[in-house]
Amino acid sequence: MREVINCAGIIKVEIPAKDNKPKRTAYLEVRFGSFMMNLSKNNIRHKTENLPNLPLYAVYVVEKDSLPEIDPLEWMLLFQSTALTRLLKKLLS
């Protein structure tokens, strides 16, 4: 089951001109949270091992309300440290 993570905040980013595209301002929704990754037991070297679940954190950023002729910015970052999550909470509060 996938948990829906609400938008934690919106950031404004100035996008410079590039490849005949004019500079523009993008408004990005930021979402972040934690989850457990279950490691696969299909790997022949690890089939008999009892592998622990891996705690991970994710930051997902997507541009909202971009012009129809522009591909919206979108990216996801996966990491193991809680430091970035703490920083995001501080920046977006």
Short mmCIF file of N, CA and C in Angstrom, two decimals:
data_model
loop_
_atom_site.label_atom_id
_atom_site.label_comp_id
_atom_site.label_asym_id
_atom_site.label_seq_id
_atom_site.Cartn_x
_atom_site.Cartn_y
_atom_site.Cartn_z
N MET A 1 0.85 -1.17 0.00
CA MET A 1 0.00 0.00 0.00
C MET A 1 0.89 1.24 0.00
N ARG A 2 0.57 2.22 -0.80
CA ARG A 2 1.34 3.44 -0.89
C ARG A 2 0.72 4.53 -0.06
N GLU A 3 1.51 5.18 0.76
CA GLU A 3 1.03 6.26 1.60
C GLU A 3 1.11 7.57 0.81
N VAL A 4 0.06 8.37 0.90
CA VAL A 4 0.06 9.68 0.25
C VAL A 4 0.72 10.67 1.19
N ILE A 5 1.72 11.37 0.69
CA ILE A 5 2.44 12.36 1.49
C ILE A 5 2.03 13.74 1.02
N ASN A 6 1.48 14.52 1.93
CA ASN A 6 1.02 15.87 1.58
C ASN A 6 2.19 16.78 1.26
N CYS A 7 1.90 17.82 0.52
CA CYS A 7 2.89 18.83 0.16
C CYS A 7 3.38 19.51 1.44
N ALA A 8 4.71 19.54 1.63
CA ALA A 8 5.29 20.16 2.82
C ALA A 8 5.54 21.65 2.60
N GLY A 9 5.58 22.07 1.36
CA GLY A 9 5.82 23.48 1.06
C GLY A 9 6.06 23.69 -0.42
N ILE A 10 6.09 24.94 -0.80
CA ILE A 10 6.33 25.32 -2.19
C ILE A 10 7.53 26.24 -2.22
N ILE A 11 8.47 25.96 -3.13
CA ILE A 11 9.63 26.83 -3.27
C ILE A 11 9.64 27.44 -4.67
N LYS A 12 10.17 28.65 -4.74
CA LYS A 12 10.26 29.39 -6.00
C LYS A 12 11.70 29.27 -6.49
N VAL A 13 11.87 28.87 -7.75
CA VAL A 13 13.20 28.68 -8.33
C VAL A 13 13.27 29.43 -9.65
N GLU A 14 14.33 30.19 -9.84
CA GLU A 14 14.57 30.88 -11.11
C GLU A 14 15.34 29.93 -12.03
N ILE A 15 14.75 29.62 -13.18
CA ILE A 15 15.37 28.72 -14.15
C ILE A 15 16.03 29.59 -15.22
N PRO A 16 17.35 29.46 -15.43
CA PRO A 16 18.02 30.29 -16.44
C PRO A 16 17.66 29.88 -17.86
N ALA A 17 17.86 30.78 -18.80
CA ALA A 17 17.62 30.49 -20.21
C ALA A 17 18.60 29.41 -20.67
N LYS A 18 18.11 28.51 -21.54
CA LYS A 18 18.97 27.43 -22.03
C LYS A 18 18.36 26.84 -23.30
N ASP A 19 19.20 26.57 -24.29
CA ASP A 19 18.76 25.91 -25.53
C ASP A 19 17.55 26.60 -26.15
N ASN A 20 17.65 27.89 -26.37
CA ASN A 20 16.57 28.69 -26.99
C ASN A 20 15.30 28.75 -26.16
N LYS A 21 15.37 28.38 -24.90
CA LYS A 21 14.22 28.51 -24.00
C LYS A 21 14.48 29.71 -23.09
N PRO A 22 13.48 30.58 -22.93
CA PRO A 22 13.70 31.78 -22.10
C PRO A 22 13.79 31.42 -20.61
N LYS A 23 14.39 32.33 -19.84
CA LYS A 23 14.42 32.10 -18.40
C LYS A 23 13.00 32.17 -17.87
N ARG A 24 12.76 31.50 -16.74
CA ARG A 24 11.42 31.47 -16.18
C ARG A 24 11.48 31.23 -14.68
N THR A 25 10.36 31.40 -14.04
CA THR A 25 10.23 31.12 -12.62
C THR A 25 9.39 29.85 -12.46
N ALA A 26 9.89 28.91 -11.68
CA ALA A 26 9.17 27.66 -11.43
C ALA A 26 8.76 27.61 -9.96
N TYR A 27 7.54 27.15 -9.71
CA TYR A 27 7.05 26.93 -8.35
C TYR A 27 6.98 25.42 -8.13
N LEU A 28 7.76 24.94 -7.18
CA LEU A 28 7.92 23.51 -6.97
C LEU A 28 7.29 23.06 -5.66
N GLU A 29 6.47 22.02 -5.74
CA GLU A 29 5.92 21.38 -4.54
C GLU A 29 6.96 20.41 -4.01
N VAL A 30 7.21 20.45 -2.70
CA VAL A 30 8.19 19.57 -2.07
C VAL A 30 7.45 18.62 -1.13
N ARG A 31 7.74 17.34 -1.29
CA ARG A 31 7.18 16.30 -0.42
C ARG A 31 8.35 15.44 0.06
N PHE A 32 8.28 14.97 1.30
CA PHE A 32 9.34 14.09 1.79
C PHE A 32 8.79 13.18 2.87
N GLY A 33 9.45 12.04 3.02
CA GLY A 33 9.03 11.07 4.02
C GLY A 33 10.01 9.92 4.09
N SER A 34 9.69 8.95 4.91
CA SER A 34 10.56 7.79 5.09
C SER A 34 9.79 6.51 4.74
N PHE A 35 10.55 5.47 4.43
CA PHE A 35 9.94 4.17 4.12
C PHE A 35 10.98 3.08 4.33
N MET A 36 10.54 1.85 4.37
CA MET A 36 11.44 0.70 4.51
C MET A 36 11.51 -0.03 3.18
N MET A 37 12.71 -0.30 2.71
CA MET A 37 12.90 -1.08 1.49
C MET A 37 13.19 -2.52 1.88
N ASN A 38 12.40 -3.43 1.35
CA ASN A 38 12.61 -4.86 1.59
C ASN A 38 13.59 -5.37 0.54
N LEU A 39 14.73 -5.86 0.98
CA LEU A 39 15.74 -6.33 0.05
C LEU A 39 15.32 -7.66 -0.57
N SER A 40 15.62 -7.81 -1.85
CA SER A 40 15.21 -8.98 -2.61
C SER A 40 15.95 -10.24 -2.17
N LYS A 41 15.22 -11.34 -2.08
CA LYS A 41 15.84 -12.63 -1.78
C LYS A 41 16.07 -13.42 -3.07
N ASN A 42 15.87 -12.78 -4.22
CA ASN A 42 16.06 -13.46 -5.50
C ASN A 42 17.52 -13.54 -5.92
N ASN A 43 18.39 -12.77 -5.29
CA ASN A 43 19.81 -12.79 -5.62
C ASN A 43 20.40 -14.12 -5.16
N ILE A 44 21.06 -14.82 -6.05
CA ILE A 44 21.59 -16.16 -5.75
C ILE A 44 22.57 -16.15 -4.58
N ARG A 45 23.32 -15.05 -4.42
CA ARG A 45 24.31 -14.97 -3.33
C ARG A 45 23.66 -14.70 -1.97
N HIS A 46 22.44 -14.20 -1.97
CA HIS A 46 21.81 -13.82 -0.71
C HIS A 46 20.52 -14.60 -0.42
N LYS A 47 20.30 -15.67 -1.17
CA LYS A 47 19.04 -16.41 -1.06
C LYS A 47 18.82 -16.99 0.35
N THR A 48 19.87 -17.41 0.99
CA THR A 48 19.73 -18.05 2.31
C THR A 48 19.96 -17.07 3.46
N GLU A 49 20.40 -15.86 3.16
CA GLU A 49 20.65 -14.87 4.21
C GLU A 49 19.36 -14.22 4.67
N ASN A 50 19.33 -13.85 5.92
CA ASN A 50 18.21 -13.09 6.46
C ASN A 50 18.61 -11.61 6.41
N LEU A 51 18.27 -10.94 5.32
CA LEU A 51 18.69 -9.56 5.11
C LEU A 51 17.74 -8.60 5.83
N PRO A 52 18.29 -7.57 6.46
CA PRO A 52 17.43 -6.61 7.17
C PRO A 52 16.74 -5.67 6.19
N ASN A 53 15.63 -5.11 6.61
CA ASN A 53 15.00 -4.06 5.82
C ASN A 53 15.88 -2.82 5.88
N LEU A 54 15.84 -2.03 4.83
CA LEU A 54 16.70 -0.85 4.72
C LEU A 54 15.85 0.40 4.89
N PRO A 55 16.06 1.17 5.97
CA PRO A 55 15.30 2.41 6.13
C PRO A 55 15.82 3.48 5.17
N LEU A 56 14.93 4.07 4.40
CA LEU A 56 15.30 5.10 3.43
C LEU A 56 14.39 6.32 3.60
N TYR A 57 14.87 7.43 3.08
CA TYR A 57 14.12 8.69 3.06
C TYR A 57 14.04 9.15 1.62
N ALA A 58 12.96 9.83 1.28
CA ALA A 58 12.76 10.30 -0.08
C ALA A 58 12.33 11.77 -0.06
N VAL A 59 12.85 12.50 -1.05
CA VAL A 59 12.39 13.87 -1.31
C VAL A 59 11.88 13.86 -2.75
N TYR A 60 10.66 14.31 -2.94
CA TYR A 60 10.04 14.37 -4.27
C TYR A 60 9.65 15.81 -4.55
N VAL A 61 10.10 16.32 -5.68
CA VAL A 61 9.85 17.70 -6.07
C VAL A 61 9.22 17.70 -7.45
N VAL A 62 8.12 18.44 -7.61
CA VAL A 62 7.45 18.52 -8.91
C VAL A 62 6.95 19.94 -9.13
N GLU A 63 7.11 20.40 -10.35
CA GLU A 63 6.64 21.74 -10.71
C GLU A 63 5.14 21.71 -10.96
N LYS A 64 4.45 22.68 -10.41
CA LYS A 64 3.01 22.79 -10.61
C LYS A 64 2.71 24.01 -11.47
N ASP A 65 1.67 23.92 -12.25
CA ASP A 65 1.17 25.04 -13.06
C ASP A 65 2.20 25.55 -14.06
N SER A 66 2.97 24.65 -14.67
CA SER A 66 3.89 25.09 -15.72
C SER A 66 3.10 25.31 -17.01
N LEU A 67 3.68 26.05 -17.92
CA LEU A 67 3.02 26.30 -19.20
C LEU A 67 2.91 24.98 -19.97
N PRO A 68 1.87 24.82 -20.78
CA PRO A 68 1.66 23.55 -21.49
C PRO A 68 2.82 23.17 -22.42
N GLU A 69 3.52 24.16 -22.97
CA GLU A 69 4.60 23.86 -23.91
C GLU A 69 5.93 23.55 -23.20
N ILE A 70 5.93 23.59 -21.88
CA ILE A 70 7.15 23.34 -21.10
C ILE A 70 6.99 22.07 -20.28
N ASP A 71 7.98 21.18 -20.38
CA ASP A 71 7.97 19.98 -19.54
C ASP A 71 8.21 20.41 -18.09
N PRO A 72 7.34 20.02 -17.17
CA PRO A 72 7.53 20.43 -15.77
C PRO A 72 8.76 19.77 -15.15
N LEU A 73 9.41 20.50 -14.26
CA LEU A 73 10.53 19.93 -13.51
C LEU A 73 10.00 18.87 -12.56
N GLU A 74 10.76 17.78 -12.42
CA GLU A 74 10.35 16.70 -11.52
C GLU A 74 11.57 15.86 -11.19
N TRP A 75 11.80 15.60 -9.91
CA TRP A 75 12.88 14.71 -9.52
C TRP A 75 12.61 14.10 -8.15
N MET A 76 13.31 12.98 -7.90
CA MET A 76 13.20 12.30 -6.61
C MET A 76 14.61 11.94 -6.15
N LEU A 77 14.86 12.16 -4.87
CA LEU A 77 16.14 11.84 -4.25
C LEU A 77 15.89 10.83 -3.14
N LEU A 78 16.62 9.70 -3.17
CA LEU A 78 16.55 8.69 -2.12
C LEU A 78 17.86 8.71 -1.34
N PHE A 79 17.77 8.64 -0.02
CA PHE A 79 18.98 8.69 0.80
C PHE A 79 18.74 7.99 2.13
N GLN A 80 19.83 7.77 2.88
CA GLN A 80 19.74 7.03 4.14
C GLN A 80 19.84 7.92 5.38
N SER A 81 20.27 9.14 5.26
CA SER A 81 20.49 10.01 6.41
C SER A 81 19.24 10.82 6.74
N THR A 82 19.01 11.05 8.02
CA THR A 82 17.88 11.89 8.42
C THR A 82 18.22 13.37 8.38
N ALA A 83 19.50 13.71 8.15
CA ALA A 83 19.93 15.12 8.18
C ALA A 83 19.19 15.97 7.16
N LEU A 84 19.03 15.48 5.93
CA LEU A 84 18.34 16.25 4.90
C LEU A 84 16.87 16.44 5.25
N THR A 85 16.24 15.43 5.81
CA THR A 85 14.84 15.55 6.21
C THR A 85 14.68 16.63 7.28
N ARG A 86 15.59 16.65 8.26
CA ARG A 86 15.53 17.68 9.31
C ARG A 86 15.72 19.07 8.71
N LEU A 87 16.65 19.21 7.76
CA LEU A 87 16.89 20.49 7.11
C LEU A 87 15.66 20.95 6.34
N LEU A 88 15.02 20.04 5.60
CA LEU A 88 13.81 20.39 4.84
C LEU A 88 12.70 20.86 5.77
N LYS A 89 12.50 20.16 6.87
CA LYS A 89 11.46 20.57 7.82
C LYS A 89 11.73 21.98 8.33
N LYS A 90 12.98 22.29 8.60
CA LYS A 90 13.34 23.61 9.10
C LYS A 90 13.13 24.68 8.02
N LEU A 91 13.54 24.39 6.78
CA LEU A 91 13.42 25.36 5.69
C LEU A 91 11.97 25.63 5.30
N LEU A 92 11.13 24.60 5.36
CA LEU A 92 9.76 24.73 4.88
C LEU A 92 8.77 25.10 5.97
N SER A 93 9.22 25.25 7.21
CA SER A 93 8.28 25.61 8.29
C SER A 93 8.25 27.10 8.51
#
